[in-house]
Amino acid sequence: MTDVGAAPGVERTAQPGALETLFHSDQGGHEEVLLCQDRTTGLKAVIALHSTALGPALGGTRFHAYAGEARPEEAALRDALNLARGMSYKNALAGLPHGGGKAVIIGDPDQIKTEELLLAYGRFVDGLGGRYVTACDVGTYVGDMDVVARTCRWTTGRSPEAGGAGDSSVLTAFGVYQGMRAGAAHRWGSPELTGRTVGVAGVGKVGHLLAGLLVEAGARVLVTDVRPGAVAQVLAAHPQVTAVPTTEALITAEGLDIYAPCALGGVLSDTTVPLLTADIVCGAANNQLSRPGVAKDLAERGILYAPDYVVNSGGVIQVADELHGFDFARAKAKAAKIYETALEIFGHAAAEGVPPAVAADRIAERRMAQAANAERAYA
């Protein structure tokens, strides 16, 4: 799962074609890929189901133009494949009765997103008969899911007014915080973060909430963001937080204990890893490793890496709970178990002499294989 590709809009080089990936690569093996088109509304979409071994595939709907790509449709398909596979691993380690899936609507949401297009998309998802459950992702929001739900019963991430759970940022931040506590317990013998220095790169909805949790825990918090307004909001809410001008200044800060990337993917790279002063990396951003070998580079430097798809799973835990009539206390209790899951992964990694990302992949793959074998035995 560690090879999940580059962030949307980043030019990719030496990439195999999407069909090559699907049928011949270790990154493939998807059960089903649906290409959707509705010319009346301008909808072009990809729905990828990686695995339903643990249950119906669950994953968000990304709305993105891929404008920086030479072949946007090919890039969207490849992104959907990568993201769907990642959701299989995330859901498996979150203990959810769901496999992994992801959808990508191709286009600039500011230009082409309409109610009619979302309704058309919902009809395609509904046509899968519950094999795929969708939710929000980059470029889609709670209000969009309310619209999609009008033509698709397999929709989560809706507003409370529409019977949903609303914004999932609260439990996403809470889960990352639990991952940090697990990292502290493994590295320093105690989950307490009091007096620790934590740097949060990216203070959007999740990063802002995470900063608040860290302040409450007694940590010294440094923040940075390319948007000055986002930093200003954090400082207004928590005056004791310190703003840092750039991510490079943050990751090289003296005395930094934990680095929390909470913005773009691919931030752990050949360039940044040698500069890190932190002992632990634990953040909400998806696809933090720019390539699989970076996990080994971190381990060789003695930096404990909390796999992103483990610690940022609070959001998917929330939307999964919505399918059963959302109860915040119940969902939060499930998200709190991210602490035990992360500790288990760190323990396996140490015992097996592998990076935590590899240990996490192995545990997830074992759970999916056991479920698939049980299903075949039952059949």
CSV table of C-alpha atoms in Angstrom, one decimal:
chain,number,residue,atom,x,y,z
A,1,MET,CA,0.0,0.0,0.0
A,2,THR,CA,3.0,2.3,0.4
A,3,ASP,CA,3.2,2.9,-3.3
A,4,VAL,CA,0.1,5.0,-3.8
A,5,GLY,CA,1.3,7.5,-6.4
A,6,ALA,CA,1.7,11.2,-6.5
A,7,ALA,CA,-0.7,13.9,-5.4
A,8,PRO,CA,-3.3,15.1,-8.0
A,9,GLY,CA,-1.9,17.6,-10.4
A,10,VAL,CA,1.7,16.5,-9.9
A,11,GLU,CA,3.3,15.4,-13.2
A,12,ARG,CA,4.1,11.7,-13.1
A,13,THR,CA,7.0,10.2,-15.0
A,14,ALA,CA,7.8,6.6,-16.0
A,15,GLN,CA,4.3,5.5,-14.9
A,16,PRO,CA,2.8,2.3,-16.3
A,17,GLY,CA,-0.5,2.7,-18.1
A,18,ALA,CA,-3.6,2.3,-16.0
A,19,LEU,CA,-4.5,-1.0,-17.6
A,20,GLU,CA,-1.0,-2.3,-17.1
A,21,THR,CA,-1.3,-1.3,-13.4
A,22,LEU,CA,-4.7,-2.9,-13.1
A,23,PHE,CA,-3.9,-6.3,-14.6
A,24,HIS,CA,-0.1,-6.8,-14.3
A,25,SER,CA,1.2,-4.7,-11.4
A,26,ASP,CA,1.4,-5.5,-7.7
A,27,GLN,CA,-0.5,-2.2,-7.3
A,28,GLY,CA,-3.4,-3.6,-9.2
A,29,GLY,CA,-5.7,-6.6,-8.5
A,30,HIS,CA,-8.9,-4.5,-8.4
A,31,GLU,CA,-12.2,-6.4,-8.6
A,32,GLU,CA,-14.0,-3.9,-10.7
A,33,VAL,CA,-13.5,-0.5,-12.5
A,34,LEU,CA,-16.5,1.4,-13.9
A,35,LEU,CA,-16.0,4.2,-16.4
A,36,CYS,CA,-19.0,6.5,-16.3
A,37,GLN,CA,-20.2,9.2,-18.7
A,38,ASP,CA,-23.3,11.3,-19.0
A,39,ARG,CA,-23.0,13.7,-21.9
A,40,THR,CA,-26.1,15.7,-20.9
A,41,THR,CA,-24.5,16.9,-17.7
A,42,GLY,CA,-20.8,16.6,-18.7
A,43,LEU,CA,-20.1,13.9,-16.2
A,44,LYS,CA,-17.0,11.8,-16.7
A,45,ALA,CA,-16.1,9.6,-13.7
A,46,VAL,CA,-14.1,6.5,-12.7
A,47,ILE,CA,-15.3,4.2,-9.9
A,48,ALA,CA,-12.7,1.7,-8.7
A,49,LEU,CA,-13.4,-1.2,-6.4
A,50,HIS,CA,-10.2,-2.7,-5.1
A,51,SER,CA,-11.6,-5.3,-2.6
A,52,THR,CA,-14.9,-6.3,-1.1
A,53,ALA,CA,-13.5,-9.2,0.9
A,54,LEU,CA,-14.3,-7.5,4.2
A,55,GLY,CA,-17.6,-6.0,3.0
A,56,PRO,CA,-18.9,-3.3,0.6
A,57,ALA,CA,-16.2,-1.0,-0.7
A,58,LEU,CA,-16.1,2.3,1.1
A,59,GLY,CA,-14.3,5.5,-0.1
A,60,GLY,CA,-14.8,9.1,-1.1
A,61,THR,CA,-15.6,10.8,-4.3
A,62,ARG,CA,-12.7,13.1,-5.6
A,63,PHE,CA,-13.6,15.9,-8.0
A,64,HIS,CA,-10.5,17.1,-9.8
A,65,ALA,CA,-9.4,18.4,-13.2
A,66,TYR,CA,-5.9,16.9,-13.4
A,67,ALA,CA,-5.0,20.0,-15.4
A,68,GLY,CA,-1.3,19.5,-15.0
A,69,GLU,CA,-1.4,16.1,-16.6
A,70,ALA,CA,-0.8,15.4,-20.3
A,71,ARG,CA,-3.7,12.8,-20.3
A,72,PRO,CA,-6.1,13.8,-17.6
A,73,GLU,CA,-8.5,10.8,-18.0
A,74,GLU,CA,-5.6,8.4,-17.8
A,75,ALA,CA,-4.3,10.3,-14.7
A,76,ALA,CA,-7.8,10.1,-13.1
A,77,LEU,CA,-8.0,6.4,-13.7
A,78,ARG,CA,-4.6,5.8,-12.2
A,79,ASP,CA,-5.5,8.0,-9.2
A,80,ALA,CA,-8.7,6.1,-8.6
A,81,LEU,CA,-6.9,2.7,-8.7
A,82,ASN,CA,-4.3,3.9,-6.2
A,83,LEU,CA,-6.8,5.6,-3.9
A,84,ALA,CA,-9.1,2.6,-3.9
A,85,ARG,CA,-6.3,0.2,-3.0
A,86,GLY,CA,-5.3,2.5,-0.2
A,87,MET,CA,-8.9,2.5,1.1
A,88,SER,CA,-8.8,-1.3,1.3
A,89,TYR,CA,-5.8,-1.1,3.7
A,90,LYS,CA,-7.2,1.8,5.7
A,91,ASN,CA,-10.6,0.1,6.3
A,92,ALA,CA,-8.9,-3.2,7.1
A,93,LEU,CA,-6.7,-1.7,9.8
A,94,ALA,CA,-9.6,0.4,11.1
A,95,GLY,CA,-11.5,-2.8,11.8
A,96,LEU,CA,-14.4,-1.8,9.6
A,97,PRO,CA,-16.6,-4.3,7.8
A,98,HIS,CA,-15.7,-2.6,4.4
A,99,GLY,CA,-13.4,-3.1,1.5
A,100,GLY,CA,-11.8,-0.3,-0.4
A,101,GLY,CA,-13.1,1.8,-3.2
A,102,LYS,CA,-12.7,5.3,-4.6
A,103,ALA,CA,-14.4,7.5,-7.3
A,104,VAL,CA,-13.0,10.3,-9.3
A,105,ILE,CA,-15.1,12.8,-11.2
A,106,ILE,CA,-12.9,14.4,-13.8
A,107,GLY,CA,-13.1,18.2,-14.2
A,108,ASP,CA,-12.8,21.5,-12.3
A,109,PRO,CA,-15.5,21.5,-9.7
A,110,ASP,CA,-15.7,25.3,-9.7
A,111,GLN,CA,-16.5,25.1,-13.4
A,112,ILE,CA,-18.6,22.0,-14.1
A,113,LYS,CA,-20.1,20.9,-10.8
A,114,THR,CA,-23.9,21.1,-11.0
A,115,GLU,CA,-26.8,19.5,-9.2
A,116,GLU,CA,-27.7,17.6,-12.3
A,117,LEU,CA,-24.2,16.2,-12.7
A,118,LEU,CA,-24.1,15.0,-9.1
A,119,LEU,CA,-27.5,13.3,-9.5
A,120,ALA,CA,-26.2,11.6,-12.6
A,121,TYR,CA,-23.1,10.4,-10.7
A,122,GLY,CA,-25.4,9.1,-7.9
A,123,ARG,CA,-27.3,7.0,-10.4
A,124,PHE,CA,-24.1,5.3,-11.4
A,125,VAL,CA,-23.1,4.5,-7.8
A,126,ASP,CA,-26.6,3.3,-7.1
A,127,GLY,CA,-26.4,1.0,-10.0
A,128,LEU,CA,-23.6,-1.0,-8.2
A,129,GLY,CA,-26.3,-2.2,-5.8
A,130,GLY,CA,-24.4,-1.4,-2.6
A,131,ARG,CA,-21.0,-2.8,-3.6
A,132,TYR,CA,-19.6,0.7,-3.3
A,133,VAL,CA,-20.5,3.3,-0.6
A,134,THR,CA,-19.4,6.8,-1.3
A,135,ALA,CA,-18.6,9.9,0.8
A,136,CYS,CA,-16.7,13.2,0.5
A,137,ASP,CA,-13.1,13.7,-0.7
A,138,VAL,CA,-11.1,16.4,-2.3
A,139,GLY,CA,-13.5,18.7,-4.3
A,140,THR,CA,-16.7,17.3,-2.8
A,141,TYR,CA,-18.5,18.4,0.4
A,142,VAL,CA,-21.3,17.5,2.7
A,143,GLY,CA,-23.8,19.5,0.6
A,144,ASP,CA,-22.7,17.5,-2.5
A,145,MET,CA,-23.3,14.2,-0.7
A,146,ASP,CA,-26.8,15.4,0.2
A,147,VAL,CA,-27.5,15.8,-3.5
A,148,VAL,CA,-25.9,12.5,-4.5
A,149,ALA,CA,-28.0,10.8,-1.8
A,150,ARG,CA,-31.2,11.8,-3.7
A,151,THR,CA,-30.4,9.2,-6.4
A,152,CYS,CA,-28.2,6.8,-4.4
A,153,ARG,CA,-29.0,5.3,-1.1
A,154,TRP,CA,-25.3,4.2,-0.7
A,155,THR,CA,-24.1,7.7,0.3
A,156,THR,CA,-22.5,8.8,3.6
A,157,GLY,CA,-20.9,12.0,4.7
A,158,ARG,CA,-24.3,13.8,4.5
A,159,SER,CA,-25.4,16.7,6.6
A,160,PRO,CA,-27.1,16.2,10.0
A,161,GLU,CA,-30.2,17.7,8.5
A,162,ALA,CA,-30.2,14.9,5.8
A,163,GLY,CA,-29.7,12.2,8.4
A,164,GLY,CA,-25.9,12.2,8.2
A,165,ALA,CA,-22.9,12.8,10.4
A,166,GLY,CA,-21.6,16.0,8.8
A,167,ASP,CA,-18.0,17.1,8.8
A,168,SER,CA,-15.6,14.2,9.6
A,169,SER,CA,-12.6,16.4,10.4
A,170,VAL,CA,-13.2,16.1,14.2
A,171,LEU,CA,-12.6,12.4,14.3
A,172,THR,CA,-9.9,12.6,11.7
A,173,ALA,CA,-7.9,14.9,14.0
A,174,PHE,CA,-8.8,12.8,17.0
A,175,GLY,CA,-7.4,9.7,15.3
A,176,VAL,CA,-4.1,11.4,14.4
A,177,TYR,CA,-3.8,12.6,18.0
A,178,GLN,CA,-4.3,9.0,19.2
A,179,GLY,CA,-1.6,7.9,16.7
A,180,MET,CA,0.8,10.5,18.2
A,181,ARG,CA,0.1,9.2,21.7
A,182,ALA,CA,0.9,5.7,20.5
A,183,GLY,CA,4.1,6.9,18.9
A,184,ALA,CA,5.1,8.6,22.1
A,185,ALA,CA,4.4,5.5,24.2
A,186,HIS,CA,6.5,3.4,21.8
A,187,ARG,CA,9.4,5.8,21.6
A,188,TRP,CA,9.5,7.4,25.0
A,189,GLY,CA,7.5,4.9,27.2
A,190,SER,CA,4.6,7.2,27.9
A,191,PRO,CA,1.7,8.4,25.7
A,192,GLU,CA,1.7,11.8,27.4
A,193,LEU,CA,2.5,14.7,25.1
A,194,THR,CA,2.9,17.4,27.8
A,195,GLY,CA,6.1,19.3,27.1
A,196,ARG,CA,6.6,17.8,23.7
A,197,THR,CA,7.2,20.0,20.7
A,198,VAL,CA,4.9,19.2,17.8
A,199,GLY,CA,5.0,20.8,14.4
A,200,VAL,CA,1.8,20.8,12.3
A,201,ALA,CA,2.3,21.6,8.6
A,202,GLY,CA,-1.1,22.5,7.1
A,203,VAL,CA,-3.8,23.9,9.4
A,204,GLY,CA,-6.9,23.4,7.4
A,205,LYS,CA,-9.9,21.8,9.1
A,206,VAL,CA,-8.0,18.8,10.4
A,207,GLY,CA,-4.7,20.5,11.2
A,208,HIS,CA,-6.6,23.3,13.1
A,209,LEU,CA,-8.4,20.8,15.2
A,210,LEU,CA,-5.3,18.8,15.8
A,211,ALA,CA,-3.5,21.9,17.0
A,212,GLY,CA,-6.2,22.4,19.5
A,213,LEU,CA,-6.0,18.9,20.9
A,214,LEU,CA,-2.3,19.2,21.3
A,215,VAL,CA,-2.6,22.5,23.1
A,216,GLU,CA,-5.1,20.9,25.5
A,217,ALA,CA,-2.6,18.1,26.0
A,218,GLY,CA,0.1,20.5,27.1
A,219,ALA,CA,2.3,20.3,24.0
A,220,ARG,CA,4.3,23.1,22.5
A,221,VAL,CA,2.8,23.6,19.1
A,222,LEU,CA,4.4,25.0,16.0
A,223,VAL,CA,2.3,25.6,12.8
A,224,THR,CA,2.8,26.6,9.2
A,225,ASP,CA,0.6,26.9,6.2
A,226,VAL,CA,0.8,28.4,2.7
A,227,ARG,CA,-2.4,30.3,3.6
A,228,PRO,CA,-1.7,33.1,6.1
A,229,GLY,CA,-5.4,33.3,6.9
A,230,ALA,CA,-5.4,29.6,8.1
A,231,VAL,CA,-2.5,30.3,10.4
A,232,ALA,CA,-4.2,33.5,11.7
A,233,GLN,CA,-7.3,31.5,12.7
A,234,VAL,CA,-5.2,29.0,14.7
A,235,LEU,CA,-3.4,31.8,16.5
A,236,ALA,CA,-6.6,33.6,17.3
A,237,ALA,CA,-8.1,30.4,18.8
A,238,HIS,CA,-4.8,29.4,20.5
A,239,PRO,CA,-2.5,32.4,21.2
A,240,GLN,CA,0.1,30.0,22.7
A,241,VAL,CA,0.8,28.4,19.4
A,242,THR,CA,3.9,29.6,17.4
A,243,ALA,CA,3.8,30.3,13.7
A,244,VAL,CA,6.7,29.2,11.5
A,245,PRO,CA,7.2,30.7,8.0
A,246,THR,CA,7.8,27.6,6.0
A,247,THR,CA,7.6,23.8,6.1
A,248,GLU,CA,11.4,23.6,5.8
A,249,ALA,CA,11.7,25.9,8.8
A,250,LEU,CA,9.3,23.7,10.7
A,251,ILE,CA,10.9,20.3,9.9
A,252,THR,CA,14.4,21.6,10.8
A,253,ALA,CA,13.3,23.3,14.0
A,254,GLU,CA,15.5,22.6,17.0
A,255,GLY,CA,13.9,20.4,19.6
A,256,LEU,CA,11.1,19.2,17.4
A,257,ASP,CA,9.7,15.9,18.8
A,258,ILE,CA,6.9,15.2,16.4
A,259,TYR,CA,6.3,16.3,12.8
A,260,ALA,CA,2.6,16.2,11.7
A,261,PRO,CA,2.2,16.7,7.9
A,262,CYS,CA,-1.5,17.6,7.4
A,263,ALA,CA,-1.6,19.1,3.9
A,264,LEU,CA,-0.4,17.6,0.6
A,265,GLY,CA,0.9,14.1,0.0
A,266,GLY,CA,4.5,13.2,-1.1
A,267,VAL,CA,6.0,15.4,1.6
A,268,LEU,CA,8.4,12.7,2.9
A,269,SER,CA,11.0,12.5,0.2
A,270,ASP,CA,14.7,12.2,-0.5
A,271,THR,CA,14.9,16.0,0.0
A,272,THR,CA,13.0,16.3,3.3
A,273,VAL,CA,13.8,13.2,5.2
A,274,PRO,CA,17.5,14.1,5.7
A,275,LEU,CA,16.4,17.4,7.1
A,276,LEU,CA,14.0,16.1,9.7
A,277,THR,CA,14.8,16.8,13.3
A,278,ALA,CA,11.7,15.1,14.7
A,279,ASP,CA,11.8,11.6,16.3
A,280,ILE,CA,8.2,10.8,15.2
A,281,VAL,CA,6.2,11.6,12.0
A,282,CYS,CA,2.5,11.3,12.5
A,283,GLY,CA,0.0,13.4,10.5
A,284,ALA,CA,-3.3,13.5,8.6
A,285,ALA,CA,-2.0,14.0,5.0
A,286,ASN,CA,-2.7,11.1,2.6
A,287,ASN,CA,0.1,9.4,0.7
A,288,GLN,CA,3.0,11.1,2.7
A,289,LEU,CA,5.7,8.8,1.3
A,290,SER,CA,6.9,10.1,-2.1
A,291,ARG,CA,8.1,6.5,-2.9
A,292,PRO,CA,8.1,3.2,-1.0
A,293,GLY,CA,11.8,3.3,-0.1
A,294,VAL,CA,11.3,6.4,2.0
A,295,ALA,CA,9.8,4.3,4.8
A,296,LYS,CA,13.2,2.5,5.0
A,297,ASP,CA,15.0,5.8,4.9
A,298,LEU,CA,13.0,7.1,7.9
A,299,ALA,CA,13.7,3.9,9.8
A,300,GLU,CA,17.4,4.0,9.1
A,301,ARG,CA,17.5,7.6,10.6
A,302,GLY,CA,15.7,6.3,13.7
A,303,ILE,CA,12.5,8.2,12.9
A,304,LEU,CA,9.3,6.4,13.9
A,305,TYR,CA,6.8,6.8,11.1
A,306,ALA,CA,3.1,6.3,11.9
A,307,PRO,CA,1.5,5.1,8.6
A,308,ASP,CA,-0.9,7.8,7.4
A,309,TYR,CA,-3.7,5.5,6.4
A,310,VAL,CA,-3.7,4.1,9.9
A,311,VAL,CA,-3.8,7.3,11.9
A,312,ASN,CA,-6.0,9.4,9.6
A,313,SER,CA,-8.8,6.8,9.5
A,314,GLY,CA,-11.0,8.6,12.0
A,315,GLY,CA,-13.0,10.2,9.1
A,316,VAL,CA,-13.8,6.9,7.4
A,317,ILE,CA,-14.7,5.4,10.8
A,318,GLN,CA,-17.3,8.2,11.2
A,319,VAL,CA,-18.8,7.9,7.7
A,320,ALA,CA,-19.0,4.1,8.2
A,321,ASP,CA,-20.9,4.6,11.4
A,322,GLU,CA,-23.4,6.8,9.6
A,323,LEU,CA,-24.6,3.7,7.8
A,324,HIS,CA,-26.0,2.4,11.1
A,325,GLY,CA,-27.6,5.6,12.3
A,326,PHE,CA,-24.8,7.9,13.4
A,327,ASP,CA,-23.8,8.0,17.0
A,328,PHE,CA,-20.9,10.3,17.8
A,329,ALA,CA,-19.9,8.6,21.0
A,330,ARG,CA,-19.9,5.2,19.4
A,331,ALA,CA,-17.8,6.5,16.4
A,332,LYS,CA,-15.3,8.3,18.7
A,333,ALA,CA,-14.9,5.1,20.8
A,334,LYS,CA,-14.0,3.2,17.6
A,335,ALA,CA,-11.6,6.0,16.5
A,336,ALA,CA,-9.9,5.8,19.9
A,337,LYS,CA,-8.8,2.3,19.0
A,338,ILE,CA,-6.4,3.8,16.5
A,339,TYR,CA,-4.1,4.1,19.6
A,340,GLU,CA,-4.0,0.3,20.1
A,341,THR,CA,-3.7,-0.4,16.3
A,342,ALA,CA,-0.7,1.9,16.0
A,343,LEU,CA,0.9,0.4,19.0
A,344,GLU,CA,0.4,-3.1,17.5
A,345,ILE,CA,2.0,-2.0,14.2
A,346,PHE,CA,5.0,-0.4,16.0
A,347,GLY,CA,5.4,-3.7,17.9
A,348,HIS,CA,5.3,-5.9,14.8
A,349,ALA,CA,7.7,-3.6,13.0
A,350,ALA,CA,10.2,-3.8,15.8
A,351,ALA,CA,9.8,-7.6,16.2
A,352,GLU,CA,10.1,-8.2,12.4
A,353,GLY,CA,12.9,-5.6,11.8
A,354,VAL,CA,10.8,-3.8,9.1
A,355,PRO,CA,9.5,-0.2,8.9
A,356,PRO,CA,6.0,0.4,10.4
A,357,ALA,CA,4.6,1.0,6.9
A,358,VAL,CA,5.6,-2.5,5.9
A,359,ALA,CA,4.2,-4.0,9.1
A,360,ALA,CA,0.9,-2.2,8.6
A,361,ASP,CA,0.7,-3.5,5.0
A,362,ARG,CA,1.3,-7.0,6.1
A,363,ILE,CA,-1.4,-6.9,8.8
A,364,ALA,CA,-4.0,-5.4,6.5
A,365,GLU,CA,-3.2,-7.9,3.7
A,366,ARG,CA,-3.5,-10.8,6.2
A,367,ARG,CA,-6.9,-9.6,7.3
A,368,MET,CA,-8.2,-9.2,3.8
A,369,ALA,CA,-6.8,-12.7,2.8
A,370,GLN,CA,-8.4,-14.3,5.8
A,371,ALA,CA,-11.7,-12.8,4.9
A,372,ALA,CA,-11.4,-13.8,1.3
A,373,ASN,CA,-10.5,-17.4,2.2
A,374,ALA,CA,-13.5,-17.6,4.6
A,375,GLU,CA,-15.8,-16.4,1.9
A,376,ARG,CA,-14.5,-19.0,-0.6
A,377,ALA,CA,-14.8,-21.7,2.1
A,378,TYR,CA,-18.4,-20.7,2.7
A,379,ALA,CA,-19.2,-20.6,-1.0
